[in-house]
Coordinates of C-alpha atoms and ligand atoms in Angstrom, one line a residue:
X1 CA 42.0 -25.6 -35.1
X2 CA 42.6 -22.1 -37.3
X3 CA 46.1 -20.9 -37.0
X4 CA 47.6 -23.4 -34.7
X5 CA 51.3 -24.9 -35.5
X6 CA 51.0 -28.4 -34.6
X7 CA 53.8 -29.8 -32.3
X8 CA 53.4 -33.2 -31.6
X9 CA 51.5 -35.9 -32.7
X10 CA 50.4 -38.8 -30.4
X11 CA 48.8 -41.2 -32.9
X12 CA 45.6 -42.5 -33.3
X13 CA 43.1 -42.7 -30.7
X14 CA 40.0 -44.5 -29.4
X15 CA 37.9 -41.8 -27.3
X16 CA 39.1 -41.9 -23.6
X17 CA 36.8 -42.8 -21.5
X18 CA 35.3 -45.3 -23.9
X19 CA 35.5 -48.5 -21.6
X20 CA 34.8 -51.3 -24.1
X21 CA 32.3 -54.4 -22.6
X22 CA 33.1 -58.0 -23.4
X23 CA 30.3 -58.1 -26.6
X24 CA 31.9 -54.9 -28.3
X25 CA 35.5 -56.3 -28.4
X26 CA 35.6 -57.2 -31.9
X27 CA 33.7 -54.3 -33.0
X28 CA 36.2 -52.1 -34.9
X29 CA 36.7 -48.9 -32.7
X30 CA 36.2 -45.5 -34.3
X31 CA 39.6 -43.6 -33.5
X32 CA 41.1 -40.2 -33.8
X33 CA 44.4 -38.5 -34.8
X34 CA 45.8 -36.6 -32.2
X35 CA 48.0 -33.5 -32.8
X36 CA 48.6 -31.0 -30.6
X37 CA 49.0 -27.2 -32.0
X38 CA 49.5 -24.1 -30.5
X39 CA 47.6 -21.3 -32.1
X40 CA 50.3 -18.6 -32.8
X41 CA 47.8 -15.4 -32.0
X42 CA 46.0 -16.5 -28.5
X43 CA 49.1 -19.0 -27.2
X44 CA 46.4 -21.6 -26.1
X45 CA 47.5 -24.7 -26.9
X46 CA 44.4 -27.6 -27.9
X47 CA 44.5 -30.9 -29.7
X48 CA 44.0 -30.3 -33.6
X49 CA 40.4 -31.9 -34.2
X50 CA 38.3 -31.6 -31.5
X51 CA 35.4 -34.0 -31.1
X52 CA 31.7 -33.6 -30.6
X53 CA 31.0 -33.6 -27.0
X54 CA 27.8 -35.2 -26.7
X55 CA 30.1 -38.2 -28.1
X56 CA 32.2 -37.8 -25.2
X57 CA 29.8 -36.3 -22.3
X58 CA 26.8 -38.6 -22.4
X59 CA 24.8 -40.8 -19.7
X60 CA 27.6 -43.4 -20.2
X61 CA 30.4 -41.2 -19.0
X62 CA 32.5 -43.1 -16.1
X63 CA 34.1 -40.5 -14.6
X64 CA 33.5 -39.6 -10.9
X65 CA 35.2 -37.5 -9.0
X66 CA 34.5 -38.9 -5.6
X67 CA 37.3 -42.1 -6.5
X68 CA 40.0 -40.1 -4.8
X69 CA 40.2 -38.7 -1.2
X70 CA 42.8 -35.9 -2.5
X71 CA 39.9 -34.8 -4.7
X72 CA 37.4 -34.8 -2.1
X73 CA 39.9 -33.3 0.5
X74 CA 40.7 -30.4 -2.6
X75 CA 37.1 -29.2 -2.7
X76 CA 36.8 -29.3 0.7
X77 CA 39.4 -27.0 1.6
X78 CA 38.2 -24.5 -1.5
X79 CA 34.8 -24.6 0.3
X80 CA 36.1 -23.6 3.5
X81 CA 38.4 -20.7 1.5
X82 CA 35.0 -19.9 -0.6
X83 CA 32.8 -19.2 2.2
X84 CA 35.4 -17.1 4.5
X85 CA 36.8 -15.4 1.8
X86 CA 33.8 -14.4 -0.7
X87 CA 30.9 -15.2 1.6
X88 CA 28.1 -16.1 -1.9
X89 CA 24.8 -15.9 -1.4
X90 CA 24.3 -18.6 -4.7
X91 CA 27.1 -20.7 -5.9
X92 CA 27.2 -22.8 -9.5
X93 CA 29.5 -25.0 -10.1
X94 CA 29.4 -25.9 -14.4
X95 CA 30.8 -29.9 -14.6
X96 CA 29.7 -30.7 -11.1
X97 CA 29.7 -34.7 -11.9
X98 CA 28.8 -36.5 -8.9
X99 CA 28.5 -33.4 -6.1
X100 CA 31.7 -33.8 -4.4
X101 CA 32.3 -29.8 -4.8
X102 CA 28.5 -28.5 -4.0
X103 CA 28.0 -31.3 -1.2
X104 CA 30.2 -29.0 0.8
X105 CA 27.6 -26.2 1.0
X106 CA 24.0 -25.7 2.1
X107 CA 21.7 -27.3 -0.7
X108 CA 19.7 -24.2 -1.3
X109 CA 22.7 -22.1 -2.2
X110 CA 24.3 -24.3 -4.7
X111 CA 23.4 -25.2 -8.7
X112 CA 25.0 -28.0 -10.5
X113 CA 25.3 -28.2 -14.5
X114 CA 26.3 -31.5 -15.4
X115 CA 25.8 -33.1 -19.3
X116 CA 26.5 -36.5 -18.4
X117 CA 23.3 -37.2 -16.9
X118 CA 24.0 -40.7 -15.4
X119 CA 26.4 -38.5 -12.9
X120 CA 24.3 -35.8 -12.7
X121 CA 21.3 -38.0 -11.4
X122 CA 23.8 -39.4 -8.3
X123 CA 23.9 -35.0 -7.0
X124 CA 20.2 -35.3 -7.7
X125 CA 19.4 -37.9 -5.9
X126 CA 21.2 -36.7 -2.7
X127 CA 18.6 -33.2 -2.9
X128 CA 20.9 -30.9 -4.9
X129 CA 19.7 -28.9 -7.5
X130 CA 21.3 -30.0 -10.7
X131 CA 20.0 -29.8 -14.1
X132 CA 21.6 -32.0 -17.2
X133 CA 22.7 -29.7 -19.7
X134 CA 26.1 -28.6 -21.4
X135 CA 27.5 -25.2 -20.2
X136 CA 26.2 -23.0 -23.9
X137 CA 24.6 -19.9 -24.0
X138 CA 21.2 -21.6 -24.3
X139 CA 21.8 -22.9 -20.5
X140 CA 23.1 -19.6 -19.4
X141 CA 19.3 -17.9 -20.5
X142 CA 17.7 -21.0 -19.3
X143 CA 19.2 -20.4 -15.6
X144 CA 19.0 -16.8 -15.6
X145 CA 15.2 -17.1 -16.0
X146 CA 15.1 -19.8 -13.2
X147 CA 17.7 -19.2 -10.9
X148 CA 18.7 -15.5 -11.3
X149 CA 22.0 -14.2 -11.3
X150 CA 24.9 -16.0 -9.6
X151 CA 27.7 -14.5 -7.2
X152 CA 30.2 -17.5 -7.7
X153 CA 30.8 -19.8 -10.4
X154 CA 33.5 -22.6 -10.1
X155 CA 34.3 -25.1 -12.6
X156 CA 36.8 -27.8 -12.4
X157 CA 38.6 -29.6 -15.1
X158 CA 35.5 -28.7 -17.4
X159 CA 36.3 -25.6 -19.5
X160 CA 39.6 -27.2 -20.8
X161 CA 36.8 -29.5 -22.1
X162 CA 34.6 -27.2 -24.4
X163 CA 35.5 -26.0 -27.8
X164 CA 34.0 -22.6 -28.1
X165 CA 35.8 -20.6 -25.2
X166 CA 34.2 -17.3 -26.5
X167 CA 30.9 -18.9 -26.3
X168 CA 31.9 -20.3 -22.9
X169 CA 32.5 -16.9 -21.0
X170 CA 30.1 -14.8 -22.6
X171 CA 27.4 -17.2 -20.7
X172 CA 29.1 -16.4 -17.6
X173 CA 29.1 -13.2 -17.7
X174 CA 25.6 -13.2 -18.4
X175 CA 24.5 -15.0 -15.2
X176 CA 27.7 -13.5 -13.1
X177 CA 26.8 -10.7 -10.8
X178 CA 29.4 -7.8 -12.0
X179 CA 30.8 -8.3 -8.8
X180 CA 30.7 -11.9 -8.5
X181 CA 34.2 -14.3 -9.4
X182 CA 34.6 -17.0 -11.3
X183 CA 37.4 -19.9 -10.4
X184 CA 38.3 -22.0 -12.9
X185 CA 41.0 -24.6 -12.0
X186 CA 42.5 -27.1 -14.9
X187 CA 45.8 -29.2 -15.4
X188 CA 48.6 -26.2 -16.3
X189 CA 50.6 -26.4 -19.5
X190 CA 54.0 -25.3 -17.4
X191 CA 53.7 -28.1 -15.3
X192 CA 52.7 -30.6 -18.3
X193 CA 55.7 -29.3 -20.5
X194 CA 58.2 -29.3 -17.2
X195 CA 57.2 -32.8 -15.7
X196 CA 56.6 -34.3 -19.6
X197 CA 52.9 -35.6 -18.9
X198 CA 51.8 -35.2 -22.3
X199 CA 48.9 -38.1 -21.3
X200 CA 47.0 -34.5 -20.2
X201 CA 46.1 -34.7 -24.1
X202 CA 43.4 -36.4 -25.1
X203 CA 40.2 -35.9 -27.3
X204 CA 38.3 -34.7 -23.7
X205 CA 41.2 -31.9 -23.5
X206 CA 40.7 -29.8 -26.2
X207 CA 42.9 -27.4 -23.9
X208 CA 45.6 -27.5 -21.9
X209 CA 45.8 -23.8 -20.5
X210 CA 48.1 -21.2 -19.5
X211 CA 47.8 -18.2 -17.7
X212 CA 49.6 -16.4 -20.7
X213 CA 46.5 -18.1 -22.9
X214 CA 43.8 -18.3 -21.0
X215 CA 44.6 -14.5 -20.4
X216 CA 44.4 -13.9 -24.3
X217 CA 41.0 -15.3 -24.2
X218 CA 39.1 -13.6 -21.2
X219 CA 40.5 -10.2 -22.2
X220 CA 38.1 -10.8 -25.0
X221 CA 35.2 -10.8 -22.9
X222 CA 36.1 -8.2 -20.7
X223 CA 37.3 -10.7 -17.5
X224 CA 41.0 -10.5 -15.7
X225 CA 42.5 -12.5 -13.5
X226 CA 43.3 -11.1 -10.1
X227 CA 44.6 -14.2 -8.2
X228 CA 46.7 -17.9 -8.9
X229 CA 46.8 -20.9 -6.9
X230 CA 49.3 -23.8 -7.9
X231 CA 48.2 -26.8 -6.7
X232 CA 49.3 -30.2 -6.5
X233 CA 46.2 -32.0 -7.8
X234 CA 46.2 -33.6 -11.3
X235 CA 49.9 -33.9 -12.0
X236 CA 49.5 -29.8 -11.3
X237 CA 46.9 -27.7 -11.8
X238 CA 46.3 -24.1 -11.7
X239 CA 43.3 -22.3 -10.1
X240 CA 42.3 -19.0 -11.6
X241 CA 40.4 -16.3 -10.0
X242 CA 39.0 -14.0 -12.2
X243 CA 36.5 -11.3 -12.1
X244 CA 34.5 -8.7 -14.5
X245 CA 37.1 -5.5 -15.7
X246 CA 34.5 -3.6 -13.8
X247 CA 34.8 -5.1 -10.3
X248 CA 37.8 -2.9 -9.3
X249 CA 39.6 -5.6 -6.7
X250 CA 43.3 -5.6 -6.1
X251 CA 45.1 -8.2 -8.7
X252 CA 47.4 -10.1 -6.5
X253 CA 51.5 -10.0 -7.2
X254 CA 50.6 -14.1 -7.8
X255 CA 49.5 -13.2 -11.2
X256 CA 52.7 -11.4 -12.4
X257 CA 55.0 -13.8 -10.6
X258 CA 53.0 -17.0 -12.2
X259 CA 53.2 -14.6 -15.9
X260 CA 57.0 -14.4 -15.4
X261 CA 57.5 -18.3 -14.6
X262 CA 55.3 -19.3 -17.7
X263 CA 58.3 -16.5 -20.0
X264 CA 60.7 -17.8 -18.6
X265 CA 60.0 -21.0 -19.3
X266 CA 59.7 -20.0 -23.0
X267 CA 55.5 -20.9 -22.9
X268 CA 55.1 -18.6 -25.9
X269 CA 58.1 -19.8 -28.0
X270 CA 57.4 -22.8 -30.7
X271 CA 60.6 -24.1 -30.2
X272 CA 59.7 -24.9 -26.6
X273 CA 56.8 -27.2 -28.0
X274 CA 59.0 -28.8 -30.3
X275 CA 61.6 -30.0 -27.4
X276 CA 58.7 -31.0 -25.2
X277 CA 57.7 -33.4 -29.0
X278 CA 61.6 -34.8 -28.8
X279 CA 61.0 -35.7 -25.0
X280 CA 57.6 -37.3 -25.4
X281 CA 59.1 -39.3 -27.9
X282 CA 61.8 -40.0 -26.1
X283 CA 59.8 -41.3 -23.3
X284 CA 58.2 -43.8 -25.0
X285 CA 61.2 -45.5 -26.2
X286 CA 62.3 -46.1 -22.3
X287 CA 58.9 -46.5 -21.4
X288 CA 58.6 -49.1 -23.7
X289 CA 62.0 -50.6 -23.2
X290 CA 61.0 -51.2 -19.4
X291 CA 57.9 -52.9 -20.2
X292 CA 59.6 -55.5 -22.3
X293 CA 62.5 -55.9 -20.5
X294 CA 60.0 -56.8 -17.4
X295 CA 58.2 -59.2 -19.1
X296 CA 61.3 -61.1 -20.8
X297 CA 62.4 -61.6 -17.3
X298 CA 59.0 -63.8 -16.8
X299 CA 56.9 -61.0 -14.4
X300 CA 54.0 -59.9 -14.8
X301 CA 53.0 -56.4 -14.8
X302 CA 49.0 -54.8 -13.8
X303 CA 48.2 -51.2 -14.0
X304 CA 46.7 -49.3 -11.3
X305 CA 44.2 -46.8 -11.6
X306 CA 43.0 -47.0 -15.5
X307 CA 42.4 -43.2 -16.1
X308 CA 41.9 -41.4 -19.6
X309 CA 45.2 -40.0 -19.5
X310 CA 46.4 -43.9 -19.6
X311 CA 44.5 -44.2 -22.8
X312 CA 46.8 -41.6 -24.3
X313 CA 49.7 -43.2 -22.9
X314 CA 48.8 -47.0 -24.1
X315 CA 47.9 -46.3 -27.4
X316 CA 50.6 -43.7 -28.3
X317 CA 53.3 -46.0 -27.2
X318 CA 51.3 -49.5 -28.0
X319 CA 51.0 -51.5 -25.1
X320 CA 48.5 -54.0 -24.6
X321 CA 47.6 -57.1 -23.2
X322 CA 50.7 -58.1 -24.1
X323 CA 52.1 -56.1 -21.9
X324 CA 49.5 -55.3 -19.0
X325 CA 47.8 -58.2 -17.7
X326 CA 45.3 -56.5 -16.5
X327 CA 44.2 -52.9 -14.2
X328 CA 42.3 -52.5 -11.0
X329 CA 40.4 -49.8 -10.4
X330 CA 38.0 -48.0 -7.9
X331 CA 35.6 -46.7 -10.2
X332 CA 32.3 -49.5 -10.5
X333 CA 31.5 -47.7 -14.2
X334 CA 35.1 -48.7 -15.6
X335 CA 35.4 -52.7 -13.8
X336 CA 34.8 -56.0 -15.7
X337 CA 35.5 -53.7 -19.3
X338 CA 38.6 -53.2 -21.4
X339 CA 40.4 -50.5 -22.0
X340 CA 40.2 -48.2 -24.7
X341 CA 41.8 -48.9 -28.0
X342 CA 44.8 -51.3 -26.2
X343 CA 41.6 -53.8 -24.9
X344 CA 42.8 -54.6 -21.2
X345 CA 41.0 -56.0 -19.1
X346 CA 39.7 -53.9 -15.7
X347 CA 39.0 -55.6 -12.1
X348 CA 37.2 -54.0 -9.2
X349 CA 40.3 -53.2 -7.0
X350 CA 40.2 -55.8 -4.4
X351 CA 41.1 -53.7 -1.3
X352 CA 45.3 -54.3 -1.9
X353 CA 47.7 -55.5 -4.6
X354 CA 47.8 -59.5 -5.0
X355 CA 50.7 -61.0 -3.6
X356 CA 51.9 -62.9 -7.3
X357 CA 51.9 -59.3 -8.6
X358 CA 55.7 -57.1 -8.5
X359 CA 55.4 -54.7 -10.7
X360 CA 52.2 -52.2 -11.3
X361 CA 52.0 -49.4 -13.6
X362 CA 50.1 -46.1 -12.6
X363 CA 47.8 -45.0 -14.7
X364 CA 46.6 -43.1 -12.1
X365 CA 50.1 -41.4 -11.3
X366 CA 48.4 -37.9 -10.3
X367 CA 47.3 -39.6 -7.3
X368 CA 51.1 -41.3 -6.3
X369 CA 51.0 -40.0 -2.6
X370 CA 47.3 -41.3 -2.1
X371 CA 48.0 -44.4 -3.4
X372 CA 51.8 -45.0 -2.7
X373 CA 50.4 -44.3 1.3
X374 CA 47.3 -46.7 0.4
X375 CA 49.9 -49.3 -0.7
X376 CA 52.5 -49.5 2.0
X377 CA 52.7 -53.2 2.7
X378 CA 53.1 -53.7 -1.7
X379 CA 55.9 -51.2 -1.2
X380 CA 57.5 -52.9 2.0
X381 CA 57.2 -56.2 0.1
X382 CA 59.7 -55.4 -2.7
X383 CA 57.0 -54.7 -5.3
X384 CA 57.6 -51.7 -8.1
X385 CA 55.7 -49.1 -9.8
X386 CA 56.2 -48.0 -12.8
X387 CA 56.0 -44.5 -13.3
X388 CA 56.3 -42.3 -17.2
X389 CA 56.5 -38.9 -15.4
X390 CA 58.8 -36.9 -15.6
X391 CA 60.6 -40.1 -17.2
X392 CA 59.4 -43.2 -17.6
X393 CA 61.6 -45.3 -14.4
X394 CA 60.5 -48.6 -11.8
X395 CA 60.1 -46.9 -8.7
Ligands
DWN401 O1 39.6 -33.9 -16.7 C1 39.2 -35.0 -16.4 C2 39.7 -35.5 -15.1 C3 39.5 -34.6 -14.0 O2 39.1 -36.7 -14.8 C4 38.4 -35.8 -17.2 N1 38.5 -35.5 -18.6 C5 38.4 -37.3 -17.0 C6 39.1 -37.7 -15.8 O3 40.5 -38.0 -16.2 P1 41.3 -39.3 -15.6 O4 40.5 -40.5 -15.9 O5 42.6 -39.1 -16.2 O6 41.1 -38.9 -14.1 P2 41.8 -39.4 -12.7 O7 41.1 -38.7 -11.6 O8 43.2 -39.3 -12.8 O9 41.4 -41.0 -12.6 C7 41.8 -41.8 -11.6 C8 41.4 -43.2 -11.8 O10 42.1 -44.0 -10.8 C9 39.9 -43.4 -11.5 O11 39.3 -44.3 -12.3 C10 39.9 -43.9 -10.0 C11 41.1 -44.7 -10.0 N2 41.7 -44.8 -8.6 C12 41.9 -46.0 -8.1 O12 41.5 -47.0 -8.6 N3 42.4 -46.1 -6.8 C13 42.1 -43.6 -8.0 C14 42.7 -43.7 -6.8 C15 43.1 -42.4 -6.1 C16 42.8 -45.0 -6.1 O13 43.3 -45.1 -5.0

């Protein structure tokens, strides 16, 4: 990316969500280096090379966002806050994978964009109206002509996902009533640089925002932010509302206080990055050093919950099959694969952790209360997770 200072640099790697079948093991896999940079104008900080996305968003994608009943629980509650608190006559939601945000309102008030059309179909086949396209200008006009303007637009752990941000919110405004708002909610950089998770990169993340950056960007196009939510969800992820410079609605104190935490932290210093770089790899020097010293005491470790911020983590610090015997997993796209690059093997999760198994790493550590509650009699037993955030430790 123009006029970023690269910071860390986490290797080669396969694409994320890339879940390998049996036949395709031998193939070589196509992989990518992975810097991260922040640019020293707009303070966003992005991985260096981003990748095309209809090589990553495509009718194979695995994702769904219906796996975890924190997610479902999360939308839920913003629908309730949605309806009270903005009342919308028409609602789009752009990344709207398998419905679990729009299947909280009435089916004619909602649109879904979704590009990986294998999700989308799953919204579509309940009644919604979705259409298969990437959020671009081109689908902005499209909708306009179809659908009309829009009062609300939400999009979740999507617009960290697309390259051209400037392209990105000039479509909005074009199908955003001037007095309509816009939440956008994505993994936060403070939280990522605090708690060390620097698995939130990957070639899917092109961004990790800030307020401070995501500010820089949105000026641009004539948008402010007027109120922040911290929330718990992903590891911690800000939710932005933001309206058009000529809606005149109060901007909350939130804003300011959120600004001040993100200084104070030093989010716009380089040498901030370059610490977090000395505690990633840092991290996977103990991470590593519990693997192995678990496996030369003869157990036997699975991972739970194979997520594409595991792919970052396995790759970057090399462990494999060696290492993992194997992951369970919810998701029906990701079972009976391998994992990306490191080539471990993925079950269907059977319903509880097998009793020959003590120790279980979590991929999926963004979900540790869901699944720490799910997995009470594995915890009463004696049996470990193992956990890299905020350092890598047997829980
Ligand atoms: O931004 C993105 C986020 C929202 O989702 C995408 N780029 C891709 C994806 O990232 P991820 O794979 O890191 O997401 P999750 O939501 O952390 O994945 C959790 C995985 O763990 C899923 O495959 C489901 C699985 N799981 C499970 O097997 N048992 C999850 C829970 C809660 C469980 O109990």
């Amino acid at each position: 990316m123009k006029n970023n200072i690269n910071f860390l640099d986490l290797g080669l790697q396969p694409l994320a969500n890339n879940y390998l079948k049996k036949n395709q093991l031998n193939r070589k896999e196509k992989k990518y280096r992975l810097k991260i940079g922040i640019n020293i104008g707009t303070k966003l900080v992005s991985i260096n090379q981003p990748i095309s996305s209809k090589l990553m968003f495509n009718n194979k994608y695995p994702y769904r966002s219906s796996m975890s009943k924190t997610m479902l629980k999360s939308f839920q509650n913003l629908a309730v806050l949605i309806n009270k608190k903005f009342k919308p006559k028409k609602i789009l939601e752009i990344g709207s994978n398998d419905g679990s945000f729009i299947k909280n309102f009435s089916k004619k008030k909602v649109i879904g964009i979704e590009p990986c059309s294998n999700v989308e179909k799953i919204t579509k086949k309940k009644g919604f109206n979705t259409y298969p396209l990437y959020w671009n200008l081109k689908t902005a006009k499209k909708l306009l002509i179809k659908e009309g303007k829009v009062d609300l637009i939400y999009s979740a752990n999507t617009i960290s996902h697309i390259e051209n941000l400037d392209e990105v919110f000039r479509s909005i405004d074009i199908i955003l009533n001037d007095n309509g708002i816009l939440i956008i909610e994505d993994p936060s950089l403070l939280e990522c640089l605090k708690k060390n998770t620097y698995d939130q990169f990957y070639n899917e993340h092109i961004y990790v925002f800030s307020l401070i950056g995501l500010e820089n960007v949105l000026k641009k196009h004539n948008f402010e932010i007027f109120h922040i939510q911290t929330l718990e969800i992903h590891g911690g992820s800000n939710r932005y509302f933001i309206k058009k410079r000529i809606n005149k609605k109060k901007i909350s104190s939130s804003v300011k206080d959120q600004k001040k935490k993100e200084m104070k932290y030093g989010i716009n210093k380089i040498s901030t990055y370059r610490k977090f770089a000395k505690r990633v790899k840092l991290s996977k020097k103990k991470l590593k050093k519990i693997f192995l010293k678990i496996i030369l005491n003869d157990n036997k470790i699975i991972g739970y919950g194979v997520t594409a911020k595991s792919t970052t983590i396995l790759n970057y610090c090399k462990i494999g099959n060696d290492l993992v015997s194997y992951f369970i997993d919810t998701t029906k796209a990701k079972q009976n694969k391998y994992t990306p690059g490191t080539k471990i093997p993925i079950f269907k999760y059977p319903g509880f952790i097998e009793k020959d198994i003590d120790f279980v790493f979590l991929g999926a550590w963004n979900f540790k209360k869901e699944i720490f509650k799910k997995e009470k009699n594995f915890i009463k037993r004696g049996g470990k997770f193992i956990i890299h955030t905020p350092t890598p430790k047997i829980l």
